[in-house]
Coordinates of N, CA and C in Angstrom, one line a residue:
X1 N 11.4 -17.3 25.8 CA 11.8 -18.0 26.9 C 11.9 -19.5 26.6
X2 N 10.9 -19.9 26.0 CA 11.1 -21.9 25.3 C 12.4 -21.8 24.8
X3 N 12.1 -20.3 23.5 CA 13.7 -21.0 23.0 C 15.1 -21.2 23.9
X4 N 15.4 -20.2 24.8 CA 16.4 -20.1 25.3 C 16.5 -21.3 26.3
X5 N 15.2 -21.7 26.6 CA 15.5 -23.4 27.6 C 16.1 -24.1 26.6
X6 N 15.4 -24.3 25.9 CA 15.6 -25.0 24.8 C 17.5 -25.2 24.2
X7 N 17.6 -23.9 24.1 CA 18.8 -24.3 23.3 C 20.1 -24.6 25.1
X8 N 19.2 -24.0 26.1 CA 20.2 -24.5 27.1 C 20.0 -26.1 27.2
X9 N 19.1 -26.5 27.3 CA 19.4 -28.5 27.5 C 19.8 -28.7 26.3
X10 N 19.6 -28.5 25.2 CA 20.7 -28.9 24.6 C 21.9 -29.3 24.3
X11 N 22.4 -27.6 24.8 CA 23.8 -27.5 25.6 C 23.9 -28.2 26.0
X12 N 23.6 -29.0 27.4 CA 24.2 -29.2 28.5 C 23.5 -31.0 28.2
X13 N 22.6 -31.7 27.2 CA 23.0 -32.9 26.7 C 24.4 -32.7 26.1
X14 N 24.7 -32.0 25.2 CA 25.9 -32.3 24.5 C 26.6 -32.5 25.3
X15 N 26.9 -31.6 26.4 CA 28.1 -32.0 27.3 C 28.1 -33.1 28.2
X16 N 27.1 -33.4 28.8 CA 26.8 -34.8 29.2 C 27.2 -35.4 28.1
X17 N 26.7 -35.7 27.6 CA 27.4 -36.7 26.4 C 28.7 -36.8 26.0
X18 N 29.1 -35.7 25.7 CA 30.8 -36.0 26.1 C 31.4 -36.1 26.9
X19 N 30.5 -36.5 28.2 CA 31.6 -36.3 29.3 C 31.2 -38.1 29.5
X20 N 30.0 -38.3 29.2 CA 30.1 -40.5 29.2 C 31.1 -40.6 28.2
X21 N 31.2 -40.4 26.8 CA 32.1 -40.4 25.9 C 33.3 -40.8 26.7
X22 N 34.0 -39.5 27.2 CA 35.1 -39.8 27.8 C 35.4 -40.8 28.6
X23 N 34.6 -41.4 30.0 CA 34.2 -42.2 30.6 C 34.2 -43.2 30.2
X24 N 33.6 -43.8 28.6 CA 33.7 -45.2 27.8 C 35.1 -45.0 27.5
X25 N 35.9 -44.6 27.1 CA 37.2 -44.1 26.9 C 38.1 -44.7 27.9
X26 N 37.7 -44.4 29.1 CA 39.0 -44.3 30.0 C 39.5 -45.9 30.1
X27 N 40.6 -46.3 31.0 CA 40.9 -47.4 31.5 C 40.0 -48.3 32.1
X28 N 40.1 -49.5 32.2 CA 39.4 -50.1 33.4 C 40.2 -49.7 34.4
X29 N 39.0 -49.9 35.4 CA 40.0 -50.3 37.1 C 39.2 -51.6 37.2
X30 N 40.5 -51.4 38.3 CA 39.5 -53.0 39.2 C 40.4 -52.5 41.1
X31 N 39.4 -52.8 41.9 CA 39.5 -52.9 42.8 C 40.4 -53.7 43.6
X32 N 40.4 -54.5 43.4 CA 41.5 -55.8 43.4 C 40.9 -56.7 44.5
X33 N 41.2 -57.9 44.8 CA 40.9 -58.7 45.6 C 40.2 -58.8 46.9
X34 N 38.8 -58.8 47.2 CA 38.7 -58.4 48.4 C 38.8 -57.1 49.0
X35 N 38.7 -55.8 48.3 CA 38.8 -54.6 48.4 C 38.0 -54.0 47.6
X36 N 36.7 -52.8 48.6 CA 36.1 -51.9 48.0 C 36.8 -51.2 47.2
X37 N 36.0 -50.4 46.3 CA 36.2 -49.4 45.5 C 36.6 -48.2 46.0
X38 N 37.7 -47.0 46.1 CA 37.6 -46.4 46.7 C 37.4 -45.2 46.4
X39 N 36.3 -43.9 46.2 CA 36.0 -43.0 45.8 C 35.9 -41.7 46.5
X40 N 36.4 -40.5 46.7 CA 37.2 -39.3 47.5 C 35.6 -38.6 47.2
X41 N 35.2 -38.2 47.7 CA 34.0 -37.2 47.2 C 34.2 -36.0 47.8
X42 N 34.4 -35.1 46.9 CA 34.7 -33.5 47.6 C 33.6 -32.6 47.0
X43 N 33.4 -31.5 48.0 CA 32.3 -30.5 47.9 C 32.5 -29.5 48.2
X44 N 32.7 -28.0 47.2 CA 32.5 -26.7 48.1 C 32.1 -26.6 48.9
X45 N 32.0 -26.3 49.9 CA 31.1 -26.2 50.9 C 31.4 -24.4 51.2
X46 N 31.3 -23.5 50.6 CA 31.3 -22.0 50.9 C 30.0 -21.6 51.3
X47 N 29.7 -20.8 50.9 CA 28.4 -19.8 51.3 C 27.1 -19.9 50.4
X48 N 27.9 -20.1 49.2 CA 26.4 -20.0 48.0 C 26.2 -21.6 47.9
X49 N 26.9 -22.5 49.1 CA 26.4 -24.0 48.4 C 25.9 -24.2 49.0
X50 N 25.1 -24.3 49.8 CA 24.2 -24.7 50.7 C 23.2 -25.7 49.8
X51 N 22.2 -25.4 49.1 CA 21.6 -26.4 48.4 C 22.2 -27.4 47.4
X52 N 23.4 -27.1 47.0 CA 23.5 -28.2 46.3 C 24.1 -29.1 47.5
X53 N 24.6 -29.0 48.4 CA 25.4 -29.8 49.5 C 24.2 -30.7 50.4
X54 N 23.0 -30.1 50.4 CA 22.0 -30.7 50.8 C 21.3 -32.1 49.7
X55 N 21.3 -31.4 48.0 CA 21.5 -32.1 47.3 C 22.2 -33.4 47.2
X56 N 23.2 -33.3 47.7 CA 24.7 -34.4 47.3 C 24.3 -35.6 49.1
X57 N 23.6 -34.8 50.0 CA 23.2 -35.8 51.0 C 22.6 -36.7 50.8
X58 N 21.3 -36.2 49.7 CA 20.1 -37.2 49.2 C 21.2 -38.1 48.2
X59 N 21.8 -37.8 47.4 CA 22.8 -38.8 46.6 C 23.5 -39.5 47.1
X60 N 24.2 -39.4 47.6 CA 24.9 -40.5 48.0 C 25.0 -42.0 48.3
X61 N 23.1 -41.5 48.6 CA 22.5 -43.3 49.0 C 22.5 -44.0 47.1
X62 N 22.8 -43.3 46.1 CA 21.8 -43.7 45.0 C 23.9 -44.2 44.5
X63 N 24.6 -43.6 44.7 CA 26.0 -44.0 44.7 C 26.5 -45.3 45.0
X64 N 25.7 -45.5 46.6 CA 26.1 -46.6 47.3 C 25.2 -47.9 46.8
X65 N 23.9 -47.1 46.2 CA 23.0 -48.2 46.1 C 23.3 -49.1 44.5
X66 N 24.2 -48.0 43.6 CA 24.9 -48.2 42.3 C 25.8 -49.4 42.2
X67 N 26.4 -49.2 43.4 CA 27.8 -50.2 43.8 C 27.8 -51.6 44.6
X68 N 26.1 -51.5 45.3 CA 26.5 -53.3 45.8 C 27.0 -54.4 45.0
X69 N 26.2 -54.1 43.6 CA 26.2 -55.8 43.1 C 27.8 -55.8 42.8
X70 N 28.4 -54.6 42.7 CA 30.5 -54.8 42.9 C 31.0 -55.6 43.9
X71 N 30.0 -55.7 45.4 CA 30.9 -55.7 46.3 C 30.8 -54.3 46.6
X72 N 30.0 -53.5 46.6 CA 30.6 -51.7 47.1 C 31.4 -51.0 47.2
X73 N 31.6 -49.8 47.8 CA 32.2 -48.7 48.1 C 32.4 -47.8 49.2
X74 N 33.8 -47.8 49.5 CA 34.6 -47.1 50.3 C 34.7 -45.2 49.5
X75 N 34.0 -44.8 50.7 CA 34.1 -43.2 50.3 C 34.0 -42.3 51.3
X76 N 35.4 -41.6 51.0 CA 35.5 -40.4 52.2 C 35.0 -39.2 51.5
X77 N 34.7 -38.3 52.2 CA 34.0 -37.2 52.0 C 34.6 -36.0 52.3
X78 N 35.2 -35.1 51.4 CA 36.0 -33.7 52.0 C 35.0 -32.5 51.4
X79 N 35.5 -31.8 52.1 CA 35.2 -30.1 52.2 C 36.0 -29.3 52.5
X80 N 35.8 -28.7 51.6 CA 36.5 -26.9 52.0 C 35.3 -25.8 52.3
X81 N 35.3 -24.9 53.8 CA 35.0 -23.9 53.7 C 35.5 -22.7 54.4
X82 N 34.5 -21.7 55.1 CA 35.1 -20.8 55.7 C 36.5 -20.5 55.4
X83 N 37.3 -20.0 56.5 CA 38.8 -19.2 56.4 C 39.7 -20.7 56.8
X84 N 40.1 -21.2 55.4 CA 40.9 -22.2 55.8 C 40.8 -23.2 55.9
X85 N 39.5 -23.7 56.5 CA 38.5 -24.8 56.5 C 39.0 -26.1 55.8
X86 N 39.5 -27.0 56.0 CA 39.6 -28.2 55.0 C 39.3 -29.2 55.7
X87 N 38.2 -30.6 56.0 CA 37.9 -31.5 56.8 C 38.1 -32.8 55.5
X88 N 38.1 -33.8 55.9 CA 37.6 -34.9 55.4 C 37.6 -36.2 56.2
X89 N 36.8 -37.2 55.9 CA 36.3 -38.1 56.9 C 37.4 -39.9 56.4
X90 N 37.1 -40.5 57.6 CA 37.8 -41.6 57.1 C 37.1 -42.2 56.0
X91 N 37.8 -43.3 55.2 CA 37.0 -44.3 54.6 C 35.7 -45.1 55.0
X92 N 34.5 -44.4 54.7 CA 33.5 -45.2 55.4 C 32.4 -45.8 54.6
X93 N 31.8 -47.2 54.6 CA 31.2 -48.2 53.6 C 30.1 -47.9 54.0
X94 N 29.5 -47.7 54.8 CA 28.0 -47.0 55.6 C 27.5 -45.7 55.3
X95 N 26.6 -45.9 54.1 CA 26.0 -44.6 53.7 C 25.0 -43.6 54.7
X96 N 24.9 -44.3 56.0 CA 24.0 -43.4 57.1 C 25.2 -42.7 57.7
X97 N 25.9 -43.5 57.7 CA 27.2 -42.6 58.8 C 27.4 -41.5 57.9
X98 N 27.8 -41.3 56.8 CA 28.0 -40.8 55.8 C 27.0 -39.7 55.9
X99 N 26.4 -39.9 55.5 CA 25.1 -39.1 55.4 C 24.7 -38.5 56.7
X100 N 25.2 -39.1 58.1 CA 24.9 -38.6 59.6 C 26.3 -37.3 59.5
X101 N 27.2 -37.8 58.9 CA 28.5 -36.6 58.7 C 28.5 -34.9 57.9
X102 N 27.2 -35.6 57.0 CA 26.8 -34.7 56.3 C 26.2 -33.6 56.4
X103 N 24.9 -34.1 57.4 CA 24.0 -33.3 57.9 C 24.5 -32.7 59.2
X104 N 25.5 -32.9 59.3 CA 26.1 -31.9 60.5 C 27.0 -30.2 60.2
X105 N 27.4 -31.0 58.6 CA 27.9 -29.7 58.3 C 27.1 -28.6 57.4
X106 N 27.8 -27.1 58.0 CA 26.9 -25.9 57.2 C 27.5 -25.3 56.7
X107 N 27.2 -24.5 55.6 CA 28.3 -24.1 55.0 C 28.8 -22.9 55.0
X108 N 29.8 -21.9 54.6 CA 30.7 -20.8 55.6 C 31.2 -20.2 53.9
X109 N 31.3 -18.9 54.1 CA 31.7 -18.1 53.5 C 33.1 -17.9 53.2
X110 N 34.1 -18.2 52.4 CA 35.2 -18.5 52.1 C 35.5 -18.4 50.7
X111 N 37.2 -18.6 50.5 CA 37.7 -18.6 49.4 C 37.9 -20.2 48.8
X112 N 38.0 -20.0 47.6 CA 37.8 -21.8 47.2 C 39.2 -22.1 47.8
X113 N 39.6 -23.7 47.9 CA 40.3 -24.4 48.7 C 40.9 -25.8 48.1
X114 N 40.8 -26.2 46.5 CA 40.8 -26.4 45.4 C 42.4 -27.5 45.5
X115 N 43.0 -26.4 45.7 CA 44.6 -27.0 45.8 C 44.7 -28.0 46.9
X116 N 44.2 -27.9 48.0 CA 44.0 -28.6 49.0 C 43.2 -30.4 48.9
X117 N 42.3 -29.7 48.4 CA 41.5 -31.2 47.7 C 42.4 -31.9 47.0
X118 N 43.2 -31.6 45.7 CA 44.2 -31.9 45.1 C 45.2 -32.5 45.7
X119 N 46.0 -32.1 46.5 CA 46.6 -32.5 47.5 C 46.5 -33.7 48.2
X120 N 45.4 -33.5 49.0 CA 44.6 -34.8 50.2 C 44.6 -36.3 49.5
X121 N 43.9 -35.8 48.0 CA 43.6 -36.6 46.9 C 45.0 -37.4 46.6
X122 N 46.3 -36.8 46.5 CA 47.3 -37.4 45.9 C 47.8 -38.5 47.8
X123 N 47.8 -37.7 48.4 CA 48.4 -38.3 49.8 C 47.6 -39.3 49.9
X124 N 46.6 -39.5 49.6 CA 45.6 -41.0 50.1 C 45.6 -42.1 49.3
X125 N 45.7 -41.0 47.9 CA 45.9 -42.7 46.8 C 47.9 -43.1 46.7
X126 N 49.0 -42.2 47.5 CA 50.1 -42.8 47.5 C 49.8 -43.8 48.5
X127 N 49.1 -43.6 49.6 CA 48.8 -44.5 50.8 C 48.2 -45.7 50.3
X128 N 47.0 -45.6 49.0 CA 46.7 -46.9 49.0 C 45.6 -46.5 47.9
X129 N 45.3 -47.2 47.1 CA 45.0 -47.1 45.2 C 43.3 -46.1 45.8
X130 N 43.5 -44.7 45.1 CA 42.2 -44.4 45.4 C 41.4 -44.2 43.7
X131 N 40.6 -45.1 44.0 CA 39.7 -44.9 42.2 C 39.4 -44.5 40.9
X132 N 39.1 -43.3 42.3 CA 38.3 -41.7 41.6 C 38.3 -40.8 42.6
X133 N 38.5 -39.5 42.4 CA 37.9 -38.3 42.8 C 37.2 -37.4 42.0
X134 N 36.0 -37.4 43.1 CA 34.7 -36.5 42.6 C 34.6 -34.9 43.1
X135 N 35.1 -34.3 42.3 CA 34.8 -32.7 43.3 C 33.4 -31.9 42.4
X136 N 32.6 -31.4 43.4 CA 31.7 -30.6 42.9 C 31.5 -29.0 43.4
X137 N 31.5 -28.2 42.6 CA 31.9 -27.1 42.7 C 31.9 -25.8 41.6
X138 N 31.7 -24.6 41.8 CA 30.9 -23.4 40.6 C 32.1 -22.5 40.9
X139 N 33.3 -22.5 41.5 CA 34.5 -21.2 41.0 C 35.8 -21.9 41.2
X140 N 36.8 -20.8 41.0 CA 38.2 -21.0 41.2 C 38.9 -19.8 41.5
X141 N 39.4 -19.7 42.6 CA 39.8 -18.5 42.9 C 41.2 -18.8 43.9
X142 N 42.2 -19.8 42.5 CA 43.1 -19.9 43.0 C 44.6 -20.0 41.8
X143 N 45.6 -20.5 42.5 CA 46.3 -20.5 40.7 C 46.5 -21.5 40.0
X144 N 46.0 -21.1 39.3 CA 45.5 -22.2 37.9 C 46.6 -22.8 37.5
X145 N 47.5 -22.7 37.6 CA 48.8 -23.4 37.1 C 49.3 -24.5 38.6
X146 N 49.2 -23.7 39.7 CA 49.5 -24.9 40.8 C 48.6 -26.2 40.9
X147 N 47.4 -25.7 40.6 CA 46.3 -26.5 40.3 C 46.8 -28.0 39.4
X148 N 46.9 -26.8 38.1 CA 47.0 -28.0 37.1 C 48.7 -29.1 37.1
X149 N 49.7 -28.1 38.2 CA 50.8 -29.4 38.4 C 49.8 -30.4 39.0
X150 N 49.3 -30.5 40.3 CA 48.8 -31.1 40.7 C 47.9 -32.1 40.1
X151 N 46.8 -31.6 39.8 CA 46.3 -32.3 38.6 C 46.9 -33.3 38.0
X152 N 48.0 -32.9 37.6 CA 49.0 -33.4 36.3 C 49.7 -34.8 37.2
X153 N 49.8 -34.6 38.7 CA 50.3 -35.5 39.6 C 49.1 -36.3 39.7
X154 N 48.1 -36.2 39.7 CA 47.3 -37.5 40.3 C 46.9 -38.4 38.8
X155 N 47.0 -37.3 37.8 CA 47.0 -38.6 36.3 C 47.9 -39.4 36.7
X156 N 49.3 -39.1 37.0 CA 50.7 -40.4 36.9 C 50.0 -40.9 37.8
X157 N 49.3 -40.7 38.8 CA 48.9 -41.4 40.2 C 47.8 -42.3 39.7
X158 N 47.0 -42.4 38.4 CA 46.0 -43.4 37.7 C 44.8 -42.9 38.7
X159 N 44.5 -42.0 39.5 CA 43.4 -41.4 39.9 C 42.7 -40.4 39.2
X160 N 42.0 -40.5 38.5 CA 41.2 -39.5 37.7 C 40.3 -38.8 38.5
X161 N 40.0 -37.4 38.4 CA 39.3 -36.8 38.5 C 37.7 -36.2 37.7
X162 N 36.6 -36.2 37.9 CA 35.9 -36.2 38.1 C 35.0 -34.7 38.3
X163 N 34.7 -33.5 37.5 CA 34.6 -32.5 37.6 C 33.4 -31.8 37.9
X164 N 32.3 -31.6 38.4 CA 31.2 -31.4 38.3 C 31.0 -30.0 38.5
X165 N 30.6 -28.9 37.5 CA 30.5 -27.2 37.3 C 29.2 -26.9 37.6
X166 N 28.9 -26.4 38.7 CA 27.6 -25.8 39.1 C 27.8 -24.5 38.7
X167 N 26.7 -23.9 37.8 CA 26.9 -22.6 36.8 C 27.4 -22.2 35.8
X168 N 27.2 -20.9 35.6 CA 28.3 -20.6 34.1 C 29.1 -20.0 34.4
X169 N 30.1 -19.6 35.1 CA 31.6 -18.9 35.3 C 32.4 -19.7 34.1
X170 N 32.7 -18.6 33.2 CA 33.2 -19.3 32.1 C 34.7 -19.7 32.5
X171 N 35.1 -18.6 33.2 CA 36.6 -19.1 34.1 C 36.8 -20.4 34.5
X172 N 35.8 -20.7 35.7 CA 35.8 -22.0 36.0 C 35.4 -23.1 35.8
X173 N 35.3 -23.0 34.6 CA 34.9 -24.1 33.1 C 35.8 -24.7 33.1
X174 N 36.6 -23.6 32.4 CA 38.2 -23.7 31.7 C 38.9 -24.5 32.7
X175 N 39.2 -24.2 33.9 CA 39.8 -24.0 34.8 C 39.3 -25.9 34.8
X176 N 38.2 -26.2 35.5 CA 37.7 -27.4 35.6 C 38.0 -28.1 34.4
X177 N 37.8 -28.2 33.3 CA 38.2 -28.8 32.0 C 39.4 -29.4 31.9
X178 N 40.4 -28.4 32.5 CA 41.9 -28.6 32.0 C 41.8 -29.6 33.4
X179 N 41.9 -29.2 34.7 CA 42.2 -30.2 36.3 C 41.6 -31.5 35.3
X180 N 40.4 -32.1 34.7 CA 39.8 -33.0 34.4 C 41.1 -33.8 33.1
X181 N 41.3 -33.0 32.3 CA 42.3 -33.3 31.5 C 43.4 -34.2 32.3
X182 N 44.0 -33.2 32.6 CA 45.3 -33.7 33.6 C 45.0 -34.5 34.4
X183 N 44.1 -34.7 34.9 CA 43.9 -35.8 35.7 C 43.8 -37.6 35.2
X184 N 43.2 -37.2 33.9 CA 42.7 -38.1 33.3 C 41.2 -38.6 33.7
X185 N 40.4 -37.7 33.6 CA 39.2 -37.8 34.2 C 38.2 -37.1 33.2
X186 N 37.2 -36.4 33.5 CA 36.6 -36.2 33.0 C 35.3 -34.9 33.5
X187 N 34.8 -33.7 32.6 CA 33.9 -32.3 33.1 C 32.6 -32.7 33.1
X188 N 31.6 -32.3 33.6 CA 30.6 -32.3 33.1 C 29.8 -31.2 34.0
X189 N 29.1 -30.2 33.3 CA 28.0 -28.9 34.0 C 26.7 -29.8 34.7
X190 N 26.6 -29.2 35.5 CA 25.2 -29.3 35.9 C 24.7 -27.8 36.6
X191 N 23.3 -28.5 37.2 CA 22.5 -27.2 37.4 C 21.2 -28.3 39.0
X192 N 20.6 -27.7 39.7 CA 20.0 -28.2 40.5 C 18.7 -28.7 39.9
X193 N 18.5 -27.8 38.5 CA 16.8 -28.2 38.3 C 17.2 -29.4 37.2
X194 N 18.7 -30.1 37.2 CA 18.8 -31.3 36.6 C 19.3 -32.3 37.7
X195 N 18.4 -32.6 38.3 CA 18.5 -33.3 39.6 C 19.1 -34.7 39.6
X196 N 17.6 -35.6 38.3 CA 18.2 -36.9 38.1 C 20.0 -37.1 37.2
X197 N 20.3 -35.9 36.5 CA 21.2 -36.4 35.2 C 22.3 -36.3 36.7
X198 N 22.3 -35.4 37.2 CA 23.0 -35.4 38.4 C 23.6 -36.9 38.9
X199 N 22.3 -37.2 39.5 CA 22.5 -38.6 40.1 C 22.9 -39.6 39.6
X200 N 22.7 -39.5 38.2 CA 23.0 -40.8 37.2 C 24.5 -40.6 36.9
X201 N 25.1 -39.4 36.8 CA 26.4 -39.1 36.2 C 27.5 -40.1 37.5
X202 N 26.7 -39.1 38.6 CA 27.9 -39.6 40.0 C 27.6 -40.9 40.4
X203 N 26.5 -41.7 39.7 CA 26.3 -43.2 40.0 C 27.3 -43.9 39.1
X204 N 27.4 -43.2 37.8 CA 27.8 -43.8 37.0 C 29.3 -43.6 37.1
X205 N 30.3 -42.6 37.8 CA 31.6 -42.6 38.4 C 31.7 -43.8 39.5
X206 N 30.5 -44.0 40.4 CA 30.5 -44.3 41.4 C 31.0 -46.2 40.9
X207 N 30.2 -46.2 39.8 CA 30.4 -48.0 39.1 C 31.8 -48.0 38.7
X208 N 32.1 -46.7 38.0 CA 33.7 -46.9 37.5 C 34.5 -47.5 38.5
X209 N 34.6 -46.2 39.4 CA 35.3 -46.6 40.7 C 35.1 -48.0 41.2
X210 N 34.1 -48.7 41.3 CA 33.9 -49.7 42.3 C 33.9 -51.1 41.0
X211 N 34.1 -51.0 39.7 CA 34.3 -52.2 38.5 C 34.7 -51.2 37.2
X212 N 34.9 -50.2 37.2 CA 35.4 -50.5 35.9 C 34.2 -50.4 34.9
X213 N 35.2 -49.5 33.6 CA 33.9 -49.4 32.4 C 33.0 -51.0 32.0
X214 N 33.8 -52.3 32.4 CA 32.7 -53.4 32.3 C 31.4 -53.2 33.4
X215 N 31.7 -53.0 34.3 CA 30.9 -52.9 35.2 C 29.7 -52.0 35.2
X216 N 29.9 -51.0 33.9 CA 28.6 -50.0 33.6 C 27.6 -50.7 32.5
X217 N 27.8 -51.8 32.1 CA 27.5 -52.4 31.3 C 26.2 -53.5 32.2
X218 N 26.3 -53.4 33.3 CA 25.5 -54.2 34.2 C 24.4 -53.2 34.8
X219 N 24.7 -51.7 34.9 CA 23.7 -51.7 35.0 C 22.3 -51.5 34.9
X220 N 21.2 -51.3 35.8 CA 19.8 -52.2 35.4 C 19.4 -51.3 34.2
X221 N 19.3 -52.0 33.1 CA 18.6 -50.8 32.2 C 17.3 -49.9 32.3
X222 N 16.7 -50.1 33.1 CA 15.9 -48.9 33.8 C 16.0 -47.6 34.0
X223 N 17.7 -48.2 34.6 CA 17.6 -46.5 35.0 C 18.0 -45.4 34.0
X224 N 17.2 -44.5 34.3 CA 17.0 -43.1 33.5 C 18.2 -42.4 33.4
X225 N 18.2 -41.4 32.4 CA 19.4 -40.6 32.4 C 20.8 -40.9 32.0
X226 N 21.8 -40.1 32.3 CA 23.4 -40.1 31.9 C 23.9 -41.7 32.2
X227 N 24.0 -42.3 33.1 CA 23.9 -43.8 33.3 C 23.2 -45.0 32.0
X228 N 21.9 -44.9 32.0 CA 21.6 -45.7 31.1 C 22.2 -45.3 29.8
X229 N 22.5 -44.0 29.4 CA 23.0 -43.5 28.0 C 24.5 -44.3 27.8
X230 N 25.2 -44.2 28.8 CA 26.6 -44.4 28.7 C 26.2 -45.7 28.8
X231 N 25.4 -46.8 29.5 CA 25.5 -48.1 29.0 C 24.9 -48.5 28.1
X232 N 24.0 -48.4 27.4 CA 23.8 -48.2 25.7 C 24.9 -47.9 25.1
X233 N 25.5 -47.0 25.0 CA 27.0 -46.8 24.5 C 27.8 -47.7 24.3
X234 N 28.0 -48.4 25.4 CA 28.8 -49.4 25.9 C 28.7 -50.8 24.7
X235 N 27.6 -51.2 25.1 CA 27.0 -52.0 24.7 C 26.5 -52.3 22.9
X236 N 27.0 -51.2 22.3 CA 27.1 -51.2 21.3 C 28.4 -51.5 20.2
X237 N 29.6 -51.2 21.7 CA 31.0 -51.8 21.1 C 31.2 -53.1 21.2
X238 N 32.0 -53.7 20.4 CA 32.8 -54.9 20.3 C 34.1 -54.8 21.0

């Protein structure tokens, strides 16, 4: 049983690590003048997510708490659940309201809703420059090719996506990998009993979005996890 933990964190450092990799990689952004950062945050919300959705409540504050010394962040919050289900909230800078939005919803037994997110995602940043989008989510049970036009539309759209794989469905690895490709964004697995690497990863989207790969470079080197790795990283280029 050691070994098999064992060679699982492993795993799942390597892939963290390639997914800051990528991250040091990408473009800057910049927010522009007087204007938050603006970051789409999407969440299964079906039947089997219930704890990680309760999970992503407690985060959020650690996102927003990532992004003051920017100037902060503007983040709507979508969902897909039940039969059809697709909500998402306005742009809101107030991590209680946020978090008061959160704790109202439960989650419902459905088919994933994937294309839709994709969608929402392209109509908000033609309306007005959206960051990043963050979707977190363990299947796909839709077609992988409409997906990845889509996808393939919000790269030209300079909105990268942001992948986060709860479990091992090796399908929706794939499936997540490629949307992250095309997007220009970037995968990374997680699991609930990696709680902190969790929070450092979506902190450390959260800086992209709100300054730009300089802006990960600021932060506090204390903090633990996927975040401080990637600014070590950083900080070792010229």
């Amino acid at each position: 049983m050691t070994r098999d933990r064992s060679l699982t964190d492993k795993s799942t450092s390597a892939a963290v690590s390639a997914f800051l990799r990528r991250v040091q990689t990408m473009p800057a952004v910049r927010a522009g003048s007087g204007r938050r950062g603006r970051l789409l945050f999407t969440i299964d919300a079906t039947a089997s997510r219930q704890p990680t959705w309760d999970r992503a409540c407690f985060l959020t504050g650690h996102m927003f708490e990532a992004t003051r010394a920017l100037g902060g962040l503007a983040m709507s919050l979508a969902y897909y659940r039940g039969y059809g289900e697709f909500m998402a909230t306005p742009w809101l800078s107030d991590v209680d309201e946020i978090r008061r939005r959160m704790t109202t919803v439960s989650c419902l037994g459905g088919q994933t809703q994937i294309q839709k997110v994709l969608d929402h995602a392209i109509a908000e940043t033609r309306k007005e420059r959206v960051n990043a989008l963050v979707f977190v989510g363990d299947a796909v049970e839709e077609n992988v090719d409409a997906l990845a036009h889509r996808a393939g539309e919000l790269g030209m759209l300079n909105c990268p996506g942001f992948f986060f794989h709860e479990g091992g469905d090796p399908f929706a690895e794939r499936c997540f990998r490629e949307l992250a490709r095309l997007s220009g964004g970037a995968y990374a697995p997680f699991d609930l009993s990696s709680a902190d690497t969790l929070r450092d990863l979506l902190a450390a989207v959260a800086v992209y979005a709100a300054g730009g790969r300089e802006a990960l470079t600021r932060l506090p080197p204390q903090r633990s996890g996927a975040a401080a790795l990637l600014t070590h990283q950083l900080s070792g280029r010229r």
